[in-house]
Amino acid sequence: MPELPEVETIVRKIKPQIVGRQILAADLRWARTLAAPSPRKFAEQVVGQKILNVGRRAKFIDIQLAEFHLLIHLRMSGYLHIKRGTNRPEKHDRLIIQLSGGRLLAFNDTRKFGRVWLVSDPKEIFKKLGPEPLGKEFTPQWLHAALRKKHRRLKPLLLDQTFLAGLGNIYTDEALNLAKLHPLRESSAVSARQAKALHDAIRKVLNEGIRRNGASIDWAYPGGEFQNYFRVYDCAGEPCQNCGAKIKRIVVGQRGTHYCPRCQRL
DNA sequence: AGCGTCACCCGGACGC
DNA sequence: TGCGTCCGGGTGACGC
């Protein structure tokens, strides 16, 4: 389930292999939201363009072309593959871009949740996003002030990309556990000290996820190991590593939510 | 403003 | 074994 660490990892993997190359062909087989209206039009717009850079903003992969930005959101089951040569498309390949130098960039997405945009200015997509949790703007002071302004429960608030951009379900549960805060805790009631703990916990779990190449669960996203280090996510019924109490699973805003009832009191 | 609910997908897990 | 059903992830739309 791609969240920020997976996206970050994928960007680091593909960037050196595709920056500087030119797009020779583009085969768009499926995409939910796309600025270009048709596969033919899409190919017309990108073929011949050079890839200038590959970056990330929140969970979006930003492939900067000479005249456009190709934005890719992997959602849960999406993945970007670099292949050599011109192999046959694999099952669930949704977009295949043939590059100069004999390389192929394929966007594979089993569950068709991922999205692709071709835009001239990525700001139109990014403008609603909150700050980057690993960026300079995200400080304990900012977080405390931002939490106080809201009257929302911590779990849905942290998942809200307009509040803070990049946390998904796994990392939100893990961060709240590390910070010893209950997922249903009212945001405006969080103290400065707790905000500092939450800030540090968010950075810690994201950096840990990146270091372990993200989490591989089920079919999604090969190669990560973070799933072996979950403290609460997907651990319902298991003892808390900190206190031994049984990890609980509840549903908050349609999302599975895992926490330690003893360490994270309401 | 914030919350609940639904929709989008489909491989895998589960129950019969 | 095979078939039906449910689940889960991120996000946007919609109604209260």
GROMACS .gro file of C-alpha atoms (C1' of nucleotides) in nm:
model
  298
    1MET     CA    1   0.000   0.000   0.000
    2PRO     CA    2   0.195   0.291  -0.127
    3GLU     CA    3   0.231   0.578   0.114
    4LEU     CA    4   0.509   0.828   0.142
    5PRO     CA    5   0.796   0.585   0.212
    6GLU     CA    6   0.715   0.370  -0.088
    7VAL     CA    7   0.678   0.674  -0.307
    8GLU     CA    8   1.007   0.813  -0.180
    9THR     CA    9   1.178   0.479  -0.239
   10ILE     CA   10   1.037   0.446  -0.588
   11VAL     CA   11   1.145   0.798  -0.678
   12ARG     CA   12   1.497   0.725  -0.561
   13LYS     CA   13   1.502   0.402  -0.761
   14ILE     CA   14   1.374   0.533  -1.092
   15LYS     CA   15   1.520   0.881  -1.096
   16PRO     CA   16   1.877   0.803  -1.200
   17GLN     CA   17   1.754   0.566  -1.466
   18ILE     CA   18   1.521   0.797  -1.651
   19VAL     CA   19   1.633   1.156  -1.603
   20GLY     CA   20   1.775   1.290  -1.929
   21ARG     CA   21   1.599   1.037  -2.147
   22GLN     CA   22   1.351   1.118  -2.415
   23ILE     CA   23   1.005   0.971  -2.451
   24LEU     CA   24   0.982   0.773  -2.773
   25ALA     CA   25   0.635   0.626  -2.733
   26ALA     CA   26   0.354   0.621  -2.480
   27ASP     CA   27   0.092   0.352  -2.448
   28LEU     CA   28  -0.185   0.460  -2.216
   29ARG     CA   29  -0.412   0.163  -2.155
   30TRP     CA   30  -0.608   0.283  -1.858
   31ALA     CA   31  -0.614   0.586  -1.633
   32ARG     CA   32  -0.888   0.725  -1.422
   33THR     CA   33  -0.814   1.095  -1.416
   34LEU     CA   34  -0.597   1.251  -1.676
   35ALA     CA   35  -0.570   1.599  -1.816
   36ALA     CA   36  -0.525   1.458  -2.165
   37PRO     CA   37  -0.864   1.340  -2.293
   38SER     CA   38  -0.756   1.028  -2.481
   39PRO     CA   39  -0.468   0.784  -2.509
   40ARG     CA   40  -0.392   0.920  -2.855
   41LYS     CA   41  -0.386   1.278  -2.734
   42PHE     CA   42  -0.176   1.175  -2.436
   43ALA     CA   43   0.085   1.017  -2.662
   44GLU     CA   44   0.084   1.322  -2.887
   45GLN     CA   45   0.161   1.546  -2.594
   46VAL     CA   46   0.442   1.345  -2.435
   47VAL     CA   47   0.624   1.183  -2.725
   48GLY     CA   48   0.946   1.366  -2.800
   49GLN     CA   49   0.965   1.526  -2.457
   50LYS     CA   50   1.273   1.491  -2.243
   51ILE     CA   51   1.254   1.392  -1.878
   52LEU     CA   52   1.415   1.675  -1.684
   53ASN     CA   53   1.364   1.557  -1.329
   54VAL     CA   54   1.178   1.316  -1.104
   55GLY     CA   55   1.054   1.437  -0.768
   56ARG     CA   56   0.788   1.388  -0.508
   57ARG     CA   57   0.525   1.602  -0.340
   58ALA     CA   58   0.324   1.422  -0.074
   59LYS     CA   59   0.221   1.090  -0.231
   60PHE     CA   60   0.252   1.219  -0.587
   61ILE     CA   61   0.541   1.123  -0.809
   62ASP     CA   62   0.628   1.424  -1.021
   63ILE     CA   63   0.796   1.346  -1.353
   64GLN     CA   64   0.898   1.677  -1.501
   65LEU     CA   65   0.904   1.685  -1.878
   66ALA     CA   66   1.018   1.971  -2.098
   67GLU     CA   67   0.666   2.109  -2.131
   68PHE     CA   68   0.452   1.911  -1.889
   69HIS     CA   69   0.452   1.740  -1.555
   70LEU     CA   70   0.343   1.380  -1.546
   71LEU     CA   71   0.200   1.321  -1.201
   72ILE     CA   72   0.141   0.970  -1.077
   73HIS     CA   73  -0.045   0.871  -0.763
   74LEU     CA   74   0.008   0.503  -0.688
   75ARG     CA   75  -0.276   0.472  -0.438
   76MET     CA   76  -0.261   0.120  -0.294
   77SER     CA   77  -0.157  -0.127  -0.557
   78GLY     CA   78   0.031   0.090  -0.804
   79TYR     CA   79   0.398   0.048  -0.881
   80LEU     CA   80   0.647   0.191  -1.128
   81HIS     CA   81   0.879  -0.051  -1.301
   82ILE     CA   82   1.184   0.022  -1.510
   83LYS     CA   83   1.251  -0.242  -1.769
   84ARG     CA   84   1.513  -0.278  -2.030
   85GLY     CA   85   1.426  -0.343  -2.390
   86THR     CA   86   1.075  -0.360  -2.526
   87ASN     CA   87   0.924  -0.649  -2.340
   88ARG     CA   88   0.563  -0.740  -2.380
   89PRO     CA   89   0.332  -0.555  -2.143
   90GLU     CA   90   0.265  -0.738  -1.822
   91LYS     CA   91  -0.067  -0.802  -1.659
   92HIS     CA   92  -0.211  -0.484  -1.505
   93ASP     CA   93   0.028  -0.249  -1.686
   94ARG     CA   94  -0.177   0.071  -1.722
   95LEU     CA   95   0.077   0.302  -1.884
   96ILE     CA   96   0.392   0.211  -2.069
   97ILE     CA   97   0.642   0.473  -2.172
   98GLN     CA   98   0.924   0.382  -2.403
   99LEU     CA   99   1.238   0.582  -2.342
  100SER     CA  100   1.553   0.651  -2.535
  101GLY     CA  101   1.840   0.426  -2.433
  102GLY     CA  102   1.627   0.111  -2.453
  103ARG     CA  103   1.433   0.153  -2.132
  104LEU     CA  104   1.069   0.119  -2.049
  105LEU     CA  105   0.883   0.288  -1.768
  106ALA     CA  106   0.569   0.096  -1.678
  107PHE     CA  107   0.297   0.198  -1.438
  108ASN     CA  108   0.146  -0.125  -1.313
  109ASP     CA  109  -0.163  -0.111  -1.096
  110THR     CA  110  -0.354  -0.425  -1.009
  111ARG     CA  111  -0.656  -0.257  -0.858
  112LYS     CA  112  -0.688   0.040  -1.088
  113PHE     CA  113  -0.695   0.284  -0.798
  114GLY     CA  114  -0.389   0.477  -0.909
  115ARG     CA  115  -0.418   0.796  -1.106
  116VAL     CA  116  -0.219   0.984  -1.363
  117TRP     CA  117  -0.228   1.350  -1.461
  118LEU     CA  118  -0.056   1.536  -1.739
  119VAL     CA  119  -0.048   1.904  -1.648
  120SER     CA  120   0.153   2.210  -1.742
  121ASP     CA  121   0.154   2.337  -1.385
  122PRO     CA  122   0.154   2.084  -1.101
  123LYS     CA  123   0.045   2.354  -0.858
  124GLU     CA  124  -0.311   2.304  -0.972
  125ILE     CA  125  -0.295   1.958  -0.818
  126PHE     CA  126  -0.069   2.043  -0.524
  127LYS     CA  127  -0.227   2.365  -0.404
  128LYS     CA  128  -0.462   2.200  -0.155
  129LEU     CA  129  -0.195   1.989   0.014
  130GLY     CA  130  -0.068   2.057   0.365
  131PRO     CA  131   0.300   2.077   0.454
  132GLU     CA  132   0.551   1.797   0.407
  133PRO     CA  133   0.603   1.609   0.733
  134LEU     CA  134   0.974   1.578   0.654
  135GLY     CA  135   1.005   1.941   0.546
  136LYS     CA  136   1.127   2.248   0.730
  137GLU     CA  137   0.782   2.396   0.771
  138PHE     CA  138   0.670   2.103   0.984
  139THR     CA  139   0.783   2.188   1.335
  140PRO     CA  140   0.644   2.096   1.679
  141GLN     CA  141   0.525   2.456   1.714
  142TRP     CA  142   0.346   2.452   1.380
  143LEU     CA  143   0.184   2.119   1.462
  144HIS     CA  144   0.066   2.234   1.802
  145ALA     CA  145  -0.086   2.552   1.662
  146ALA     CA  146  -0.246   2.366   1.370
  147LEU     CA  147  -0.395   2.099   1.598
  148ARG     CA  148  -0.540   2.366   1.826
  149LYS     CA  149  -0.714   2.536   1.536
  150LYS     CA  150  -0.902   2.219   1.449
  151HIS     CA  151  -1.170   2.042   1.640
  152ARG     CA  152  -1.119   1.701   1.497
  153ARG     CA  153  -1.014   1.360   1.609
  154LEU     CA  154  -0.643   1.293   1.558
  155LYS     CA  155  -0.671   0.991   1.332
  156PRO     CA  156  -0.886   1.139   1.054
  157LEU     CA  157  -0.704   1.471   1.086
  158LEU     CA  158  -0.362   1.317   1.030
  159LEU     CA  159  -0.496   1.126   0.731
  160ASP     CA  160  -0.629   1.450   0.583
  161GLN     CA  161  -0.379   1.547   0.312
  162THR     CA  162  -0.485   1.911   0.328
  163PHE     CA  163  -0.375   1.918   0.691
  164LEU     CA  164  -0.048   1.729   0.656
  165ALA     CA  165   0.054   1.566   0.330
  166GLY     CA  166   0.195   1.218   0.315
  167LEU     CA  167   0.066   1.007   0.602
  168GLY     CA  168  -0.144   0.703   0.522
  169ASN     CA  169  -0.324   0.458   0.744
  170ILE     CA  170  -0.021   0.255   0.853
  171TYR     CA  171   0.201   0.546   0.945
  172THR     CA  172  -0.076   0.734   1.121
  173ASP     CA  173  -0.145   0.440   1.351
  174GLU     CA  174   0.225   0.385   1.413
  175ALA     CA  175   0.291   0.754   1.485
  176LEU     CA  176  -0.001   0.787   1.727
  177ASN     CA  177   0.119   0.479   1.910
  178LEU     CA  178   0.474   0.610   1.942
  179ALA     CA  179   0.343   0.943   2.065
  180LYS     CA  180   0.110   0.764   2.310
  181LEU     CA  181  -0.194   0.947   2.180
  182HIS     CA  182  -0.536   0.791   2.133
  183PRO     CA  183  -0.662   0.801   1.772
  184LEU     CA  184  -0.991   0.953   1.885
  185ARG     CA  185  -0.821   1.225   2.087
  186GLU     CA  186  -0.958   1.573   2.017
  187SER     CA  187  -0.689   1.767   1.830
  188SER     CA  188  -0.748   2.097   2.009
  189ALA     CA  189  -0.688   1.927   2.344
  190VAL     CA  190  -0.333   1.818   2.258
  191SER     CA  191  -0.069   1.990   2.473
  192ALA     CA  192   0.252   2.145   2.341
  193ARG     CA  193   0.444   1.856   2.488
  194GLN     CA  194   0.220   1.599   2.321
  195ALA     CA  195   0.241   1.786   1.991
  196LYS     CA  196   0.618   1.766   2.014
  197ALA     CA  197   0.595   1.392   2.081
  198LEU     CA  198   0.361   1.350   1.784
  199HIS     CA  199   0.585   1.555   1.559
  200ASP     CA  200   0.887   1.344   1.651
  201ALA     CA  201   0.687   1.021   1.615
  202ILE     CA  202   0.564   1.113   1.267
  203ARG     CA  203   0.916   1.185   1.148
  204LYS     CA  204   1.048   0.872   1.314
  205VAL     CA  205   0.797   0.633   1.156
  206LEU     CA  206   0.830   0.791   0.812
  207ASN     CA  207   1.208   0.775   0.824
  208GLU     CA  208   1.188   0.419   0.949
  209GLY     CA  209   0.952   0.329   0.665
  210ILE     CA  210   1.185   0.487   0.411
  211ARG     CA  211   1.486   0.310   0.560
  212ARG     CA  212   1.304  -0.023   0.532
  213ASN     CA  213   1.181   0.049   0.179
  214GLY     CA  214   0.818   0.073   0.286
  215ALA     CA  215   0.574  -0.196   0.388
  216SER     CA  216   0.483  -0.495   0.173
  217ILE     CA  217   0.141  -0.626   0.256
  218ASP     CA  218  -0.029  -0.895   0.053
  219TRP     CA  219   0.011  -0.841  -0.316
  220ALA     CA  220   0.104  -0.476  -0.292
  221TYR     CA  221   0.447  -0.325  -0.327
  222PRO     CA  222   0.731  -0.576  -0.342
  223GLY     CA  223   1.057  -0.534  -0.159
  224GLY     CA  224   0.977  -0.354   0.165
  225GLU     CA  225   1.038  -0.482   0.517
  226PHE     CA  226   0.860  -0.230   0.736
  227GLN     CA  227   0.570  -0.472   0.785
  228ASN     CA  228   0.802  -0.677   1.007
  229TYR     CA  229   0.840  -0.384   1.243
  230PHE     CA  230   0.482  -0.270   1.293
  231ARG     CA  231   0.407  -0.180   1.654
  232VAL     CA  232   0.029  -0.167   1.620
  233TYR     CA  233  -0.084  -0.175   1.257
  234ASP     CA  234  -0.231  -0.515   1.173
  235CYS     CA  235  -0.135  -0.633   1.523
  236ALA     CA  236  -0.482  -0.663   1.680
  237GLY     CA  237  -0.478  -0.913   1.967
  238GLU     CA  238  -0.101  -0.917   1.994
  239PRO     CA  239   0.072  -0.782   2.305
  240CYS     CA  240   0.195  -0.423   2.301
  241GLN     CA  241   0.576  -0.420   2.287
  242ASN     CA  242   0.578  -0.143   2.542
  243CYS     CA  243   0.334  -0.259   2.807
  244GLY     CA  244   0.204  -0.602   2.708
  245ALA     CA  245  -0.163  -0.501   2.680
  246LYS     CA  246  -0.356  -0.643   2.385
  247ILE     CA  247  -0.352  -0.419   2.077
  248LYS     CA  248  -0.705  -0.315   1.981
  249ARG     CA  249  -0.857  -0.261   1.641
  250ILE     CA  250  -1.144  -0.020   1.592
  251VAL     CA  251  -1.291   0.150   1.288
  252VAL     CA  252  -1.259   0.527   1.263
  253GLY     CA  253  -1.395   0.703   0.958
  254GLN     CA  254  -1.414   0.374   0.768
  255ARG     CA  255  -1.048   0.304   0.841
  256GLY     CA  256  -0.905   0.016   1.038
  257THR     CA  257  -0.736   0.178   1.338
  258HIS     CA  258  -0.493   0.003   1.569
  259TYR     CA  259  -0.377   0.120   1.909
  260CYS     CA  260  -0.270   0.011   2.254
  261PRO     CA  261  -0.553   0.074   2.500
  262ARG     CA  262  -0.310   0.113   2.788
  263CYS     CA  263  -0.039   0.331   2.630
  264GLN     CA  264  -0.283   0.544   2.433
  265ARG     CA  265  -0.555   0.655   2.672
  266LEU     CA  266  -0.839   0.873   2.569
  267DA     C1'  267  -1.684   2.264   1.000
  268DG     C1'  268  -1.674   1.801   1.077
  269DC     C1'  269  -1.863   1.365   1.034
  270DG     C1'  270  -2.079   0.950   0.810
  271DT     C1'  271  -2.150   0.701   0.400
  272DC     C1'  272  -2.084   0.551  -0.052
  273DA     C1'  273  -1.821   0.458  -0.464
  274DC     C1'  274  -1.429   0.314  -0.698
  275DC     C1'  275  -1.126  -0.193  -0.770
  276DC     C1'  276  -1.000  -0.674  -0.744
  277DG     C1'  277  -0.684  -1.048  -0.533
  278DG     C1'  278  -0.704  -1.303  -0.150
  279DA     C1'  279  -0.912  -1.488   0.255
  280DC     C1'  280  -1.285  -1.696   0.445
  281DG     C1'  281  -1.720  -1.976   0.502
  282DC     C1'  282  -2.010  -2.319   0.339
  283DT     C1'  283  -1.294  -2.848  -0.508
  284DG     C1'  284  -1.584  -2.457  -0.613
  285DC     C1'  285  -1.861  -2.088  -0.544
  286DG     C1'  286  -2.024  -1.677  -0.302
  287DT     C1'  287  -1.914  -1.299  -0.004
  288DC     C1'  288  -1.640  -0.975   0.229
  289DC     C1'  289  -1.236  -0.696   0.309
  290DG     C1'  290  -0.892  -0.317   0.262
  291DG     C1'  291  -0.635   0.066   0.091
  292DG     C1'  292  -0.669   0.660  -0.050
  293DT     C1'  293  -0.963   0.991  -0.194
  294DG     C1'  294  -1.362   1.255  -0.370
  295DA     C1'  295  -1.852   1.340  -0.375
  296DC     C1'  296  -2.251   1.408  -0.121
  297DG     C1'  297  -2.581   1.471   0.257
  298DC     C1'  298  -2.658   1.588   0.729
   0.00000   0.00000   0.00000
